[in-house]
Short mmCIF file of C-alpha atoms in Angstrom, two decimals:
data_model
loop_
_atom_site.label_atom_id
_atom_site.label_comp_id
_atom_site.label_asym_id
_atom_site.label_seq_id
_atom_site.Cartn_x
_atom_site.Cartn_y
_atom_site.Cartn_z
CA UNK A 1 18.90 11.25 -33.24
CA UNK A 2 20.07 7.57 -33.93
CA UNK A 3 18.51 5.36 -36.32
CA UNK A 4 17.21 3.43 -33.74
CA UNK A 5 15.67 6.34 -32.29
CA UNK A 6 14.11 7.45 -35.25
CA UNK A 7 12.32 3.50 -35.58
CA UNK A 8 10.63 4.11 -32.24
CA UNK A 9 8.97 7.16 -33.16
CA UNK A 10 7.77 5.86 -36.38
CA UNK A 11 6.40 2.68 -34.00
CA UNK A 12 5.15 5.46 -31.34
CA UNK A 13 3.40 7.20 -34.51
CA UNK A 14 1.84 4.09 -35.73
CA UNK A 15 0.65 2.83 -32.62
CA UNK A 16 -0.62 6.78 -31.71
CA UNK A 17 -0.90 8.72 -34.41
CA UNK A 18 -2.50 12.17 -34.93
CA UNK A 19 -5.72 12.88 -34.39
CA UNK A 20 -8.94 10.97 -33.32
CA UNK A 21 -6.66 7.41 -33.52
CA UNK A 22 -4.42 9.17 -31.18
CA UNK A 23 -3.36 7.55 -27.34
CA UNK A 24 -1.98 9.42 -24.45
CA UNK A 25 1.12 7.75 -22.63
CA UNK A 26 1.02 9.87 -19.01
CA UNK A 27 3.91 8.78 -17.13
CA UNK A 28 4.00 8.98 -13.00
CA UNK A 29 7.05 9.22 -10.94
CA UNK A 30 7.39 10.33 -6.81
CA UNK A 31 11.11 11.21 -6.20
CA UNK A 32 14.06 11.85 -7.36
CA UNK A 33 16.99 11.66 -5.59
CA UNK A 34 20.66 13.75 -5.83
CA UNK A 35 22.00 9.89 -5.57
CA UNK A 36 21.21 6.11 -4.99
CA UNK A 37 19.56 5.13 -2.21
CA UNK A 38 21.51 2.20 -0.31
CA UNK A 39 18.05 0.83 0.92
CA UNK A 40 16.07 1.34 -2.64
CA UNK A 41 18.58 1.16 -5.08
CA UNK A 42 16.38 1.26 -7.99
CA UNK A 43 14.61 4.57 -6.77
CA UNK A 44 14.97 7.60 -9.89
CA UNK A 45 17.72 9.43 -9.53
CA UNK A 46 18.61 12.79 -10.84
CA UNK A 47 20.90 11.24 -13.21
CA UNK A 48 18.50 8.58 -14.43
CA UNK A 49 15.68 11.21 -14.23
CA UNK A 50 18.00 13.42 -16.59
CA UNK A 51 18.25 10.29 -18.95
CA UNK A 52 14.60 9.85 -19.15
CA UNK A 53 14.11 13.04 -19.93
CA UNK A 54 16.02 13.07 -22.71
CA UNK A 55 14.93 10.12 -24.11
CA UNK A 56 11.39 10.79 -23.83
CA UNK A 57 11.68 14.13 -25.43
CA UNK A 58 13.19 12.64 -28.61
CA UNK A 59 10.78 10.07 -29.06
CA UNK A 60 7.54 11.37 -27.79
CA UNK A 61 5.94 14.83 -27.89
CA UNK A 62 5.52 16.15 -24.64
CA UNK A 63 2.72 18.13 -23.42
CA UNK A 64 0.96 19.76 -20.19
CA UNK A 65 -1.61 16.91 -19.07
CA UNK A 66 -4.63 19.53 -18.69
CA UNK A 67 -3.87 20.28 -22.67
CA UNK A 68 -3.42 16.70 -23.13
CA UNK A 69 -6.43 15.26 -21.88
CA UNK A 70 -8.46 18.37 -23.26
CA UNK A 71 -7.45 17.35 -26.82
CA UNK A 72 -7.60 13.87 -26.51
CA UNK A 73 -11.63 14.64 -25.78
CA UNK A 74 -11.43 16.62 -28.92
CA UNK A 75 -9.90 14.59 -31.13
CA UNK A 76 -6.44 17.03 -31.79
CA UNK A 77 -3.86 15.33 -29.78
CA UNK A 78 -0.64 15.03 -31.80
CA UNK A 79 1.11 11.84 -33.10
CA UNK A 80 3.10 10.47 -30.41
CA UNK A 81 1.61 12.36 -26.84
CA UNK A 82 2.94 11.71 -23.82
CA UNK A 83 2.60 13.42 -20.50
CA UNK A 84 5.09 13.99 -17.24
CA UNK A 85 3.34 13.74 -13.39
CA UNK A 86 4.29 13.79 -10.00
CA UNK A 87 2.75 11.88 -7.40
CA UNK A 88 2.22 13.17 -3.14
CA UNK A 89 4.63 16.36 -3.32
CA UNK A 90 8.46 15.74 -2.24
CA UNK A 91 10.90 18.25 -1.71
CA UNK A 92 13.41 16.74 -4.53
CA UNK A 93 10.35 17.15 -7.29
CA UNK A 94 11.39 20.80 -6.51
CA UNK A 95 14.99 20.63 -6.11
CA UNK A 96 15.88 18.43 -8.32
CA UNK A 97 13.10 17.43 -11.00
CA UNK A 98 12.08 21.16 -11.68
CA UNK A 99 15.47 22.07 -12.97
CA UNK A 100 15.73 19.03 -15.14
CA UNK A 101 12.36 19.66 -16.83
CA UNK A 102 13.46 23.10 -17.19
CA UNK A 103 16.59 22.00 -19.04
CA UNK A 104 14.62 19.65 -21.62
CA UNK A 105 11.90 22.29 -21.40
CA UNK A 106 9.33 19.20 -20.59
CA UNK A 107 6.57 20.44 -18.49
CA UNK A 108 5.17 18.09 -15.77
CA UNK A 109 2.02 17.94 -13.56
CA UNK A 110 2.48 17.80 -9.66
CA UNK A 111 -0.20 16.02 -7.42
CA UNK A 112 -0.37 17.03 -3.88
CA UNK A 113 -1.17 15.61 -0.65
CA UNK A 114 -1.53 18.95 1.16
CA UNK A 115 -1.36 17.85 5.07
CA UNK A 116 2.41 17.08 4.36
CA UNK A 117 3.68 20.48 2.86
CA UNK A 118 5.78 22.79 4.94
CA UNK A 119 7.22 19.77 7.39
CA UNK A 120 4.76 16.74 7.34
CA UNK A 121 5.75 13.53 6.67
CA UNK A 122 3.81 11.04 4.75
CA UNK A 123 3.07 7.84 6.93
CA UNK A 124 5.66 5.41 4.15
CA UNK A 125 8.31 8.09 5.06
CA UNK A 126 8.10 7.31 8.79
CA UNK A 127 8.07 3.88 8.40
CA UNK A 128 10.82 3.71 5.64
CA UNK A 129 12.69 6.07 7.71
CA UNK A 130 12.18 4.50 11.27
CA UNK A 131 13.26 1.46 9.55
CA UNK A 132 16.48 2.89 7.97
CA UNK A 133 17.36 4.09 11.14
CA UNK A 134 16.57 0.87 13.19
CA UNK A 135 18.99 -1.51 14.73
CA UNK A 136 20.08 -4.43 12.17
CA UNK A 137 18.37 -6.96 14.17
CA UNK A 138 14.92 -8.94 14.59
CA UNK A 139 12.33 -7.04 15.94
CA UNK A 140 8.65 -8.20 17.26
CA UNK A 141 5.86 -5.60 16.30
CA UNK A 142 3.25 -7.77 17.04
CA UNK A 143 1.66 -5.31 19.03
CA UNK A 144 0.60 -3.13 16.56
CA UNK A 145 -0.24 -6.26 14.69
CA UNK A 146 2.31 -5.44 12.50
CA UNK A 147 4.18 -9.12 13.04
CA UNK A 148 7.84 -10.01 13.12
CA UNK A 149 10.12 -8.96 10.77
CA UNK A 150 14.13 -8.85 10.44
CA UNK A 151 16.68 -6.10 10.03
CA UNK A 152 19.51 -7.38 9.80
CA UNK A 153 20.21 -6.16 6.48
CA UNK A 154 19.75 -3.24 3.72
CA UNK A 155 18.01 -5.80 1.71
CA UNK A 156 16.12 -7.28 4.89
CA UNK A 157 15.06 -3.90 5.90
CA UNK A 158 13.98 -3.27 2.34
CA UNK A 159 11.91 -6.68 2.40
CA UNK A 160 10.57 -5.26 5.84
CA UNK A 161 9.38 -2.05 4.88
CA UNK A 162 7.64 -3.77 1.81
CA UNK A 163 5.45 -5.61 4.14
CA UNK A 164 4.81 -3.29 6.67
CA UNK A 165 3.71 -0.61 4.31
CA UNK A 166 0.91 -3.16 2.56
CA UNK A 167 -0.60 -3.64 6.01
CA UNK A 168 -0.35 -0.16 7.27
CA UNK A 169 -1.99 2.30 3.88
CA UNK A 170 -4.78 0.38 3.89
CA UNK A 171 -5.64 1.43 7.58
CA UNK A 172 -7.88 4.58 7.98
CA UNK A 173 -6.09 7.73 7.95
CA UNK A 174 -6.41 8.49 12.40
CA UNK A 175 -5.38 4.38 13.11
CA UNK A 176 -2.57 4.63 10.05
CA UNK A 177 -1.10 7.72 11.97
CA UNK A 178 -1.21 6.33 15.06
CA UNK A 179 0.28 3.16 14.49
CA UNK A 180 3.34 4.35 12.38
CA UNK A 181 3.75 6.58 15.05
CA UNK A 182 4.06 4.12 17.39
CA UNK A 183 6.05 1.82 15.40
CA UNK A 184 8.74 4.67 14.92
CA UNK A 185 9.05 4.97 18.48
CA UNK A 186 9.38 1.70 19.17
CA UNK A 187 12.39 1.14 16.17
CA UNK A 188 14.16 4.36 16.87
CA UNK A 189 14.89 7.18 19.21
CA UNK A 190 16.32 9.34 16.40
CA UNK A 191 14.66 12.11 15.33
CA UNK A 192 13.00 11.48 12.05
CA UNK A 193 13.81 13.80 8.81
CA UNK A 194 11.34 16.86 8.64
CA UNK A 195 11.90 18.33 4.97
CA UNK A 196 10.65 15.44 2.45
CA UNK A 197 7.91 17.08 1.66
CA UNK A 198 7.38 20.48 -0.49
CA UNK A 199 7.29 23.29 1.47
CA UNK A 200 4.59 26.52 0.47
CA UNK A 201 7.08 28.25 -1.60
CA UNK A 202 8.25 25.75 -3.44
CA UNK A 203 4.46 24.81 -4.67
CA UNK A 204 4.81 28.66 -5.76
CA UNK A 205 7.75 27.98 -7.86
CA UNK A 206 6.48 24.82 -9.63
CA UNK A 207 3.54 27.28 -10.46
CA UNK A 208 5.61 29.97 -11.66
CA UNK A 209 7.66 27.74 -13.64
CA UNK A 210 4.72 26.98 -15.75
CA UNK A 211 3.97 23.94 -14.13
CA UNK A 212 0.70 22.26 -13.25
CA UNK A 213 -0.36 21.62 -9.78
CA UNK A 214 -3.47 18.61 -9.06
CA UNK A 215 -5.01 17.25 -6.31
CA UNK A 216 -4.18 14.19 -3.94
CA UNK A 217 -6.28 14.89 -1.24
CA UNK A 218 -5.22 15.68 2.16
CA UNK A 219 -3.77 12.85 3.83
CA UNK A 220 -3.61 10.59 1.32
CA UNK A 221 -6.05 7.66 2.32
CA UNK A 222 -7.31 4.70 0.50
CA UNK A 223 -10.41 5.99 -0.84
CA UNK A 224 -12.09 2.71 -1.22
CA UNK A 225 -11.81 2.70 2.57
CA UNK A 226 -13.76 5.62 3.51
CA UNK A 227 -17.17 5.97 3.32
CA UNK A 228 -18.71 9.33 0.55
CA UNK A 229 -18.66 11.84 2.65
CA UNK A 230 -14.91 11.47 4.16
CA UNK A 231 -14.01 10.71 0.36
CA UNK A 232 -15.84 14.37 -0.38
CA UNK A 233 -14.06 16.12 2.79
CA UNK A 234 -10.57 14.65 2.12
CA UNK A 235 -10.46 16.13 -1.63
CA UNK A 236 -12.70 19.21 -0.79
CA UNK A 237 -9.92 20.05 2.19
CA UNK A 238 -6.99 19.49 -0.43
CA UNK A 239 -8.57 21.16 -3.26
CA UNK A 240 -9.43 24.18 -0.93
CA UNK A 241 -5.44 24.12 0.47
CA UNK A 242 -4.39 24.48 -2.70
CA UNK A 243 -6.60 26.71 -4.22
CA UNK A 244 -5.87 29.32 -1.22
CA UNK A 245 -1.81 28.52 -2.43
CA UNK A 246 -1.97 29.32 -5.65
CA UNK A 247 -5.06 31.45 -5.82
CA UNK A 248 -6.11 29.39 -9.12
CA UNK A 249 -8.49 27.12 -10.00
CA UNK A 250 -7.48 22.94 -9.62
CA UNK A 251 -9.07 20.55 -12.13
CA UNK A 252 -6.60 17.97 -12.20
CA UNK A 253 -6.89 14.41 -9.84
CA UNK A 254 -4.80 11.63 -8.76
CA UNK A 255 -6.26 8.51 -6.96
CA UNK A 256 -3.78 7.67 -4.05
CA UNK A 257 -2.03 4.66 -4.51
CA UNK A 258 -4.39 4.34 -7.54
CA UNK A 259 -5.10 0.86 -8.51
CA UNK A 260 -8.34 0.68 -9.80
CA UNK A 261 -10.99 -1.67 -8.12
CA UNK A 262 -8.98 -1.91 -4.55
CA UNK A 263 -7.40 1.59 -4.16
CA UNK A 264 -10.68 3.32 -5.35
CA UNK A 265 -14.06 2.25 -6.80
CA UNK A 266 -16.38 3.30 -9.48
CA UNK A 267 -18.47 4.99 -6.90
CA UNK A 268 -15.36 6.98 -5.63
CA UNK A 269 -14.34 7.89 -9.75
CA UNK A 270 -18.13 9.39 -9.89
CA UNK A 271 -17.27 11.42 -6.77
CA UNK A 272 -14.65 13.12 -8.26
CA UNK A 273 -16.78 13.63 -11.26
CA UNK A 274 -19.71 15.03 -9.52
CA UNK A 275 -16.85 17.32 -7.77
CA UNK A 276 -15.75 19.39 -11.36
CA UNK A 277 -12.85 18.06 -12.07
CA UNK A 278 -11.50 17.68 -15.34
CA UNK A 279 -10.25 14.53 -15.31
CA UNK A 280 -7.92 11.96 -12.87
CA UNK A 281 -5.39 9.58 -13.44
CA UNK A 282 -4.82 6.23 -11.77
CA UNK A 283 -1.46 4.14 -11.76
CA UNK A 284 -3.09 1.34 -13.80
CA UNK A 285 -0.63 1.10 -16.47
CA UNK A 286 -1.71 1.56 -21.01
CA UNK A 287 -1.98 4.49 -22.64
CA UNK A 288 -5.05 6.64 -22.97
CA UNK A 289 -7.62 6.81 -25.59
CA UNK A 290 -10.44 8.79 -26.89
CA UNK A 291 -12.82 6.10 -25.63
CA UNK A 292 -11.50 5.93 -21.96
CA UNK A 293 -12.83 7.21 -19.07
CA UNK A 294 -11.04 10.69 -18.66
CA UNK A 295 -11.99 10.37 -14.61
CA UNK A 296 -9.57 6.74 -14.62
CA UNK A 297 -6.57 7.51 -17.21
CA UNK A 298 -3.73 5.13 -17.13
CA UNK A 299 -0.08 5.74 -15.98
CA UNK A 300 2.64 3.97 -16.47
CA UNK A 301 5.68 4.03 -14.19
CA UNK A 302 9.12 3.64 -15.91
CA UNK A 303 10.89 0.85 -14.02
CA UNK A 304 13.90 -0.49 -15.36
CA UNK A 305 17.44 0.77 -14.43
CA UNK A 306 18.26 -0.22 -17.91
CA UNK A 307 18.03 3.35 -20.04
CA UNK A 308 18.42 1.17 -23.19
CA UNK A 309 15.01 0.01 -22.33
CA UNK A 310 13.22 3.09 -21.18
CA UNK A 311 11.94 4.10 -24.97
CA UNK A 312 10.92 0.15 -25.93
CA UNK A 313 9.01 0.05 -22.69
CA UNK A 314 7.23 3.44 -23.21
CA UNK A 315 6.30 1.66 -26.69
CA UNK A 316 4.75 -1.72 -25.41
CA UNK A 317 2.77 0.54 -22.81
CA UNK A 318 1.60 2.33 -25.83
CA UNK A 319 0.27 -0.75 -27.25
CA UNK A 320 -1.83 -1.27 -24.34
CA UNK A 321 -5.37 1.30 -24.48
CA UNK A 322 -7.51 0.82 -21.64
CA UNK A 323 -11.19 2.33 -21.48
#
């Protein structure tokens, strides 16, 4: 360890320390990729995931999030606690995260949108993927009221999928389906990739690994969209899908998209209460505490393609406690 190194976890100690003083730093990734995406460049790779790893595990110590947030309630979470998770279920979280928490021997906690496993595509996918695959040229989708946009270029397309994505999630579930649907058709004859997502047996391995599985719900909706008893329905159907998988018990939670306030609501947070879980996790970013709500922890995504920064950036998150 550097002496560098060895500053930041005497500033990760000081700013979480042992005990009831202690805050939990629960980071959230979604893929990671064998190499760099052309179209999202700054997307975790295996190599950068590798890196992060690494660096995490020599600053922070790292521990399953059901353990985590059980002794954070308690009051016994060690100095310096941080947490791994997964977000919706891709294939690479399998083939290619799995192995590289098994080599740091981190563990990690996967949340699952189970109408995607075993060959479903999440909606982003087909339009990110539609897109990618679309001629580099203007193109009018005003008819799905999706507007103009152009394609002309990686970084175009990129700017493109951006803004058709932050019309489209917030749609309910059927219409969302439908009109990505029709917007692939309409960008692309080619078929569409088929094997994003996890498939059944790799949900087994995660498990067997020692890895925790949560929940996501089924098709991933806004859940400040729906009304309570399609908020009940969509978890209840996910929980129930993966309880029949793994033949185990699911207390874990993660809001989709997760921003607190327009992604989900109070009302939606005492759902999942009222449902048994244990606790849930958003994506607004701080660290835990023992005074925050264990049904809204923070996460914090790790952004920069800088490595130099990854470890000062999990610090300043740290400073931040949310309740």
């Amino acid at each position: 360890m550097s002496l560098l190194e060895a500053a930041y976890r005497l500033a990760a100690r000081g700013l979480s320390p042992a005990g009831g003083r202690a805050r939990l730093s629960i980071l959230i990734y979604h893929r990671v990729l064998p190499e760099a995406d052309p179209l999202f460049p700054g997307e975790t790779t295996a190599a950068g995931f590798d890196q992060e790893m690494g660096l995490l595990k020599r600053v922070f110590a790292v521990l399953p999030l059901g353990e985590a947030v059980a002794r954070l309630k308690a009051g016994t979470l060690p100095a310096r606690a941080a947490c791994v998770t997964f977000d919706d279920g891709y294939a690479d979280n399998a083939t290619h995260a799995l192995p590289i928490l098994g080599k740091h021997g981190l563990p990690a906690c996967f949340f699952i949108a189970t109408a995607y496993l075993d060959g479903g595509r999440m909606f982003n996918d087909t339009v990110i993927e539609a897109v990618r695959r679309a001629k580099p040229e203007p193109v009018d989708l005003g008819r799905f009221g999706l507007g103009e946009h152009d394609l002309s270029s990686l970084d175009a397309k990129a700017r493109a999928i951006a803004a058709i994505l932050s019309q489209v999630k917030y749609l309910p579930p059927d219409r969302r389906d439908d009109t990505v649907a029709g917007l692939a058709a309409a960008l692309t004859g080619a078929a569409l990739p088929t094997d994003l997502m996890m498939t059944t047996a790799q949900l087994h391995a995660l498990r067997q690994a020692g890895m925790e599985i949560g929940a996501h719900t089924h098709r991933h909706p806004i859940l400040a969209k729906l009304g309570p008893a399609a908020v009940r329905a969509e978890i209840a159907e996910n929980v129930a899908v993966l309880e029949r998988i793994l033949g185990r018990r699911v207390g874990l939670f993660a809001y989709p998209n997760g921003k607190p306030g327009s992604d989900y609501l109070p009302q939606q947070a005492a759902i999942v209460r009222e449902l048994g879980f244990d606790a849930a996790v958003s994506t607004r970013w701080g660290a835990a505490s023992a005074a925050s709500d264990p049904f809204q922890l923070p996460r914090f995504t790790p952004w920069s393609r800088d490595k130099a920064r990854f470890q000062p950036q999990l610090l300043r998150n740290l400073a931040h406690s949310y309740f």
